[in-house]
Each structure stands twice: as structure tokens, then as C-alpha cells.
XYZ file of C-alpha atoms in Angstrom:
322
model
C 94.073 222.140 49.147
C 92.814 223.673 45.947
C 94.648 226.330 44.007
C 93.325 229.823 44.577
C 90.889 231.123 41.990
C 92.453 233.218 39.273
C 91.563 236.814 39.967
C 92.106 238.362 36.591
C 90.854 237.684 33.111
C 92.852 235.265 30.972
C 94.173 237.974 28.696
C 95.524 239.983 31.600
C 97.019 236.857 33.156
C 98.901 236.132 29.950
C 100.231 239.667 29.908
C 101.448 239.403 33.465
C 103.162 236.003 33.401
C 106.922 235.554 33.508
C 109.815 236.741 35.565
C 112.816 236.357 33.249
C 114.064 238.756 30.617
C 112.072 241.710 29.254
C 108.705 240.139 29.999
C 109.640 239.746 33.655
C 110.838 243.342 33.842
C 107.635 244.539 32.199
C 105.480 242.572 34.577
C 107.346 243.898 37.597
C 105.819 247.280 36.746
C 102.290 245.875 36.740
C 100.033 244.360 39.371
C 96.600 242.882 39.903
C 94.213 244.290 42.455
C 95.848 242.065 45.085
C 99.446 242.542 43.968
C 101.983 241.214 41.485
C 101.185 237.848 39.935
C 103.473 234.843 40.305
C 102.876 231.715 38.245
C 104.089 228.330 39.521
C 104.612 225.626 36.870
C 103.786 222.264 38.443
C 102.751 219.041 36.692
C 99.859 216.621 36.163
C 96.783 217.330 38.266
C 96.992 214.047 40.201
C 100.710 214.371 40.973
C 102.543 215.823 43.973
C 103.946 218.775 41.987
C 100.426 220.100 41.391
C 99.248 219.491 44.949
C 102.359 220.970 46.552
C 102.467 223.813 44.038
C 98.946 224.752 45.076
C 100.074 224.796 48.686
C 103.032 227.039 47.858
C 100.798 229.376 45.861
C 98.479 229.644 48.839
C 101.363 230.482 51.168
C 102.717 233.155 48.822
C 99.319 234.785 48.498
C 98.676 234.729 52.243
C 102.103 235.591 53.600
C 104.096 237.453 50.930
C 102.779 241.030 50.883
C 102.134 242.417 47.420
C 102.020 239.053 45.614
C 99.284 236.792 44.310
C 100.326 233.298 43.180
C 98.653 230.545 41.182
C 99.713 226.986 40.398
C 99.465 225.926 36.759
C 99.071 222.323 35.559
C 101.830 221.453 33.050
C 103.680 218.532 31.520
C 106.230 218.956 34.372
C 110.048 219.159 34.502
C 111.285 219.924 30.978
C 108.261 222.062 30.121
C 108.541 223.860 33.469
C 112.153 224.794 32.810
C 111.225 226.020 29.343
C 108.430 228.135 30.821
C 110.706 229.649 33.471
C 113.368 230.473 30.872
C 110.841 232.081 28.507
C 109.192 234.038 31.304
C 105.878 232.197 31.010
C 106.220 231.038 34.637
C 108.101 232.485 37.589
C 108.748 229.305 39.561
C 108.937 225.700 38.394
C 109.205 222.236 39.880
C 111.791 220.018 38.200
C 113.531 216.721 38.631
C 117.246 217.192 39.261
C 118.277 215.178 36.193
C 116.239 217.394 33.869
C 117.554 220.533 35.589
C 121.122 219.240 35.264
C 120.544 218.691 31.546
C 119.232 222.262 31.302
C 122.265 223.976 32.817
C 124.630 221.750 30.836
C 122.758 222.111 27.532
C 122.148 218.358 27.201
C 119.234 216.052 26.492
C 116.143 218.099 25.648
C 118.157 221.344 25.816
C 120.415 222.412 22.956
C 122.239 225.051 24.999
C 122.765 225.944 28.699
C 119.633 227.463 30.228
C 119.638 230.476 32.616
C 118.024 228.842 35.640
C 118.855 228.866 39.330
C 117.578 226.768 42.218
C 115.565 228.053 45.147
C 116.018 224.779 47.022
C 116.274 221.040 46.757
C 112.913 219.698 47.870
C 111.915 216.048 48.312
C 112.810 212.912 46.379
C 110.841 211.562 43.460
C 110.359 207.821 43.419
C 110.175 206.069 40.059
C 106.971 204.048 40.153
C 106.450 201.401 37.484
C 103.059 199.739 37.795
C 101.929 196.828 35.622
C 98.814 194.697 35.440
C 99.205 191.321 37.116
C 98.096 189.412 34.013
C 100.743 191.104 31.826
C 103.514 188.979 33.315
C 105.762 192.023 33.686
C 108.279 191.544 36.498
C 111.245 193.574 35.220
C 111.776 196.555 32.924
C 113.059 194.154 30.267
C 109.643 192.450 30.369
C 108.095 195.613 28.918
C 109.222 194.448 25.490
C 106.190 194.133 23.235
C 103.897 195.726 25.834
C 101.731 198.854 25.843
C 103.484 201.332 28.115
C 102.813 204.924 29.151
C 106.076 206.860 29.460
C 104.526 210.070 30.821
C 103.608 213.450 29.412
C 105.757 214.857 26.597
C 108.537 217.097 27.950
C 108.144 215.738 31.473
C 110.750 214.471 33.901
C 108.872 211.173 33.907
C 109.431 210.840 30.164
C 113.170 211.498 30.590
C 113.478 208.782 33.228
C 111.168 206.353 31.402
C 113.203 206.455 28.198
C 116.443 206.041 30.138
C 115.005 203.063 32.050
C 114.018 201.339 28.829
C 117.450 201.913 27.291
C 119.171 200.704 30.478
C 117.213 197.455 30.118
C 118.419 197.084 26.529
C 115.140 198.149 24.928
C 114.576 200.610 22.089
C 111.745 202.900 23.266
C 110.527 203.419 19.708
C 110.725 199.820 18.509
C 110.498 197.419 21.419
C 107.441 198.817 23.214
C 104.139 200.315 22.151
C 104.803 203.644 23.784
C 102.102 206.123 24.739
C 103.033 209.600 25.979
C 100.214 210.107 28.474
C 99.849 212.234 31.568
C 99.227 210.458 34.847
C 95.412 210.863 34.905
C 95.157 209.464 31.376
C 97.609 206.667 32.175
C 95.621 205.624 35.238
C 92.364 205.622 33.277
C 93.960 203.518 30.536
C 95.269 201.024 33.083
C 91.818 200.719 34.631
C 90.151 200.148 31.264
C 92.715 197.635 30.016
C 94.272 199.968 27.451
C 97.767 199.741 28.958
C 99.941 196.956 30.315
C 102.101 199.283 32.410
C 102.813 202.889 33.273
C 105.987 204.651 34.370
C 105.702 207.561 36.763
C 108.153 209.656 38.749
C 106.635 211.377 41.746
C 106.572 211.892 45.491
C 105.055 209.437 47.926
C 102.217 208.900 47.957
C 101.176 210.109 44.498
C 97.368 210.534 44.510
C 96.981 209.110 40.991
C 98.897 205.938 41.896
C 96.850 205.614 45.087
C 93.707 205.795 42.952
C 95.040 203.085 40.631
C 96.102 200.664 43.333
C 92.889 201.216 45.291
C 90.812 200.360 42.238
C 92.844 197.486 40.802
C 94.022 196.110 44.161
C 96.031 192.900 43.570
C 95.731 193.394 39.799
C 98.241 196.285 40.073
C 101.823 195.187 40.698
C 104.963 197.283 41.192
C 108.037 196.493 39.108
C 111.412 196.626 40.966
C 114.182 198.684 39.368
C 117.339 197.660 41.219
C 118.581 195.651 38.233
C 118.785 198.720 35.948
C 120.154 201.213 38.492
C 123.858 200.404 37.882
C 123.473 201.102 34.156
C 121.611 204.349 34.861
C 124.378 205.518 37.185
C 127.082 204.534 34.721
C 125.391 206.533 31.957
C 124.041 209.517 33.896
C 125.790 209.730 37.266
C 124.787 209.735 40.899
C 121.699 211.899 40.339
C 120.023 208.475 40.287
C 120.112 206.673 43.631
C 118.687 203.528 45.179
C 115.420 203.858 47.055
C 112.458 201.871 48.264
C 108.699 202.282 48.081
C 107.472 201.040 51.449
C 104.692 198.472 51.342
C 102.471 200.684 53.500
C 102.513 203.571 50.989
C 100.118 201.837 48.590
C 99.201 198.799 50.698
C 101.420 196.534 48.579
C 102.497 193.007 49.607
C 106.140 194.059 50.085
C 108.589 196.965 49.749
C 109.714 197.641 46.180
C 113.256 198.605 45.151
C 113.235 201.705 42.992
C 115.251 204.618 41.606
C 115.180 207.941 43.444
C 115.799 211.414 41.963
C 115.722 214.705 43.932
C 113.355 217.514 43.032
C 114.364 221.150 42.717
C 112.393 224.366 42.779
C 113.823 226.512 39.971
C 113.539 230.118 38.820
C 115.069 232.308 36.141
C 118.515 233.587 37.092
C 117.144 237.133 36.666
C 114.630 236.824 39.520
C 115.023 239.637 42.050
C 117.241 238.436 44.900
C 114.953 239.791 47.611
C 111.982 237.929 46.125
C 113.958 234.696 45.834
C 115.060 235.043 49.448
C 111.484 235.677 50.594
C 110.135 232.623 48.766
C 112.877 230.433 50.231
C 112.201 231.728 53.732
C 108.480 231.164 53.268
C 109.017 227.477 52.493
C 110.738 226.907 55.826
C 108.744 229.333 57.966
C 105.563 227.536 56.902
C 106.967 224.062 56.333
C 104.236 222.442 58.431
C 101.584 223.892 56.114
C 103.247 222.282 53.107
C 103.468 218.931 54.906
C 99.750 219.194 55.615
C 99.178 219.509 51.865
C 101.478 216.613 50.905
C 103.475 214.199 53.079
C 106.263 214.390 50.474
C 107.103 217.862 51.818
C 108.243 216.291 55.094
C 111.524 215.495 53.302
C 112.311 219.189 52.755
C 115.120 220.266 55.106
C 117.505 223.202 55.264
C 120.410 220.766 55.330
C 119.418 219.233 51.980
C 118.010 222.415 50.425
C 121.485 223.655 49.401
C 122.377 220.378 47.619
C 121.352 221.475 44.134
C 124.531 220.856 42.100
C 125.063 221.230 39.218
C 122.289 223.835 39.333
C 123.509 226.905 41.191
C 121.506 228.274 44.081
C 119.951 231.647 43.358
C 121.773 234.392 45.265
C 118.592 235.186 47.193
C 118.127 231.566 48.253
C 121.816 231.353 49.128
C 121.483 234.398 51.388
C 118.731 232.689 53.369
C 120.140 229.161 53.379
C 123.767 230.142 53.748
C 124.778 227.801 50.897
């Protein structure tokens, strides 16, 4: 599903973005011909955030009277939170570890950020893919290799740097690190410009499917079970054990990996009725989201309330009963 065409000129779109603070209040007084604009901050164009964000935008536009939504390609988690806080986006996808850092004022955030969760969504699976001739079989084997650690200010970058440190590697000294988005990382792998890439995304991620389809046996997945205990010791149970089934990318065997939940976040100042309506929309039209991306099949009301340490928005709480 493609994101709906933008219906206003770029200058007007810039004036109407944002939901937090004064900019959000100002925009609430304005509308496009079809209704108020909502911007959804997603991620790389070949990742699940972007695909699923487009599906959510379509649902909002079709089923939420008075609103027109668009999905915006971004660097993902950290950038999305920054955009939601500044009022540049109304809704953002984020990995739970990045969102936890945001509310606690840790990591990339120097102070607690005013965000709330609409719902816990699906799990992201950390996918480390190397070329067969690189000899990479563990994260520690990335030493001296050319590695993409994801877009700057992305959740992938947060996890990638933590993986390297958990394996005893210095990200700035022990690897030749390239901060590339997924499309660029896949192209570099195909052309021989990278030995490995690290990606955190839902299953299947279209960009990883493209890579494995093209490289076939030359693309190998690196298991992560050996570094999980160190990750949990340093950062808590937000990191959990998971598995990438062999059928997902037609691999020879299942691969042990690290799983992190995804959250849909908004500014704490979002109108409660709007937050409730968006939450309801996700579950009323859940089948439509699954049709866009199989990752959405993991979204359940039971898990939606499990957003700690990020508080549920009052509107979402009213619908979910959390």
C-alpha cells in the first residue's frame, strides 16, 4: 500500500505539522480541504515502520472524520521521538528501548521527554546479515570489518552500538562503521561495499527480503544469543530472546536473535479524544493493517497496554482499559 498523496503544498504542510506545544495548538485551528493534517513519523522506505505507517495513514484518512494523514520517511526511533516532542510529527513509531531512554532522559536524550504511548505494537527482530565470504559468524567477528549500523538517530543504531559493546568491541575503533539507512545498506552489501549490516525491524522486512533474494547463499544471518545476557545485564529486560524462522527469508535454519517491542508514541499534549480514536482505529481495522504487513498480526489488546516505562496516553488508556 502506498502512502496517500500529499494534498497541500509543501509550505502549507510545514505550517500544519505537529501536535505538541504551541505549534500543535496552532495547527488544531487550521485544516486542509479534507480536514486536519496528521503526520506519522516512520522509518526507512524499505522497512516495516514505513509500510505499516502508510497503512495507518490510510486508515486515519478513510475512517477518522475530519483528518487527513500522511506517513513520512525518517531515520526512525530517536528521530521520531524528537519530531513528536518538537511538534514536527503527531505520531511516531519507536523501539521500546529508545522510548524508555526518552522518558528517563538517558542515551540520546539529555532530559526526560514528554511522550506517551498509544499502544505496544509488534516486536522488532535484530537482523545481522553478513556476506558468506567475510567469515563472520558472531558479533565479535565484526572486528576489522565494514559494518552498517543503521541511520543516524535510529533505533537500529542504538541497538547496533550496544551489540558491538556487548561483544567487547569499540564501535569507533574496532569496526569500519557506516551509518547507512536500510536501502543504502542493502545496495552496499550487493555491490561488495559492506561485509555486514545490522537492522532492527519486523518480519519480514522488505529490504532484507530483497537482499537475501539477490545474494541467496552469499547472505548469512549472524546469531545473537551469545551477547543477549550482556545486553540484559546492561539495559534490562527490554531485550529478550527471539528467533527468526528459517521460512521468513528462506534461510537454512532458524536464527537466534534479540527481540525488542515497538511502541506507537505521541506527545503527551495530544487531545485525549483523538488519542482514543486512533487507538480504537488500530483494533477496529486490525485486519487491514495485517494485510499491509504481516508484522501487524502481533498487535493485540492484551499486549497493547504493556508500554512501561512509557505511560499510556489517557485517551489510549480509556480505550484499552490499561
